[in-house]
Amino acid sequence: MASTSSLPALDASRLSISLTETPFPIPTGKTTTKAHTDHLLIVSWTSTQGWSAPQIVPYRPLSLPPTASVLHYATSCYEGTKLYRGYDGKLRVFRLLDNCRRMKDSATRASMPAPDPNELSKLVKELCRVEGPRWLPSETSKGKFLYIRPTIIGIDADLALHVAKEVLLYVVLVTWPENANSPTAIGDKETLPGFKLWASPEDSVRAWPGGTGNHKVSANYGPALKAHSEAEKNGFDQVLWLHGTDRMVTEAGGSNFFVIWKTKDGVLELVTAPLDSGLILPGITRRSILELARTRFNITSKWELDGRTVLATAVNVEEKDFMIVDLIEASEDGRLLAVFVAGTANFVRPVTEINVHSHSIHIDYDAIPHAALLRKWLADMMYGIEESQWTEVIND
Ligand SMILES: *Cc1c(COP(=O)(O)O)cnc(C)c1O
């Protein structure tokens, strides 16, 4: 590894594009499945050759040896973000460079070569530019999006347990069934039903100090499915991961977790778990919500929401540890005003019930407007209704 610095770095200017001659049918009407688009962005890396020239090629399956490192040792990490077709007909990405920076951190944690975030961002935007016109036509796709999934996998075939000497980085775009996860879903109980969360069982943890919970490495996700399927079997949507014997609240499924409550001293507070424990995935939606809440909820103000004027009381924004008993107590005292989860996949979603070992906490859907406002502000930026430094237009 000593000489890697002299090897070719990831370089978007070396991109070649080979367009398909047999485009895939575009799903029409209401579909329930995800479909990939026509092309794939792919780059390889080896410890002796560095990064290859990136390619956008017609979509194709990967061919891997059955002994490939990723299939045995989970040498893999990924990202998730979205490409939005605005109401003004323009394509936008939201804080894409932050995703690319996180990809670099995840790759480093999984002992894989870290792609330069700026170059990766340029390459993702090129793929979006290629797929935009056909998969999100500007006239007919306003308010729609594609999901962007960059992935890095180790492909060494020697079955030895060592740091990957060969990797593939690839990016696919997929269509997403239109449902309540769309940022444009109108925020009422029918179209945007609240999530029901199932507290993780005591014998199951998602992340631990010194582990990988704060990185998007693939090894975090498969093992969490056992608790997730238990939640689903019981009629719940996601697992709320509690940590340690004091049952600290961390995050929910693939989303960060937020509470708005009144403290015992009567202060209105928006709380989410802090990042310093290393247990929490540093969500870009999470960061955006904290930044918006700190600047817009610092004083009590009136806002427009779905054609009416609402009053949002000022809130203190806190990143701090809290326990599930704090939630139960706040609920019993009538101080628990709103709970929601936030992440790219589920966007901003109210939580209406939390089951903690057969005890249920119920939360009012719309006692206060804060979560609905945060949701609207972010969606307005993504779809070009509000100009924002967090979005970037892609000319397709
Ligand atoms: C991806 C992810 C999130 C959300 O991150 P965003 O950048 O907001 O999409 C939250 N928690 C976990 C565990 C995740 O994997």
Coordinates of C-alpha atoms and ligand atoms in Angstrom, one line a residue, residues 102 206 216 221 251 253-256 281 283-285 343-344, ligand 1:
R102 CA -19.5 9.9 3.8
R206 CA -27.4 -2.6 15.8
K216 CA -22.7 3.1 5.9
Y221 CA -27.6 -3.9 7.6
E251 CA -32.0 5.6 15.7
G253 CA -34.2 1.4 11.0
G254 CA -32.4 3.3 8.3
S255 CA -33.5 6.7 9.6
N256 CA -32.4 9.1 12.4
L281 CA -25.3 7.1 11.3
G283 CA -27.5 11.3 8.3
I284 CA -27.5 14.2 5.8
T285 CA -31.2 14.7 6.4
G343 CA -33.5 9.9 6.2
T344 CA -33.2 9.9 2.4
Ligands
LIG1 C1 -28.6 6.1 5.6 C2 -29.0 6.0 7.0 C3 -29.6 7.1 7.7 C4 -30.1 8.4 7.0 O1 -29.0 9.1 6.4 P1 -29.4 10.2 5.2 O2 -28.1 10.7 4.8 O3 -30.2 11.2 5.9 O4 -30.1 9.4 4.2 C5 -29.9 7.0 9.0 N1 -29.6 5.9 9.7 C6 -29.0 4.8 9.1 C7 -28.8 3.6 9.9 C8 -28.7 4.8 7.7 O5 -28.2 3.8 7.1

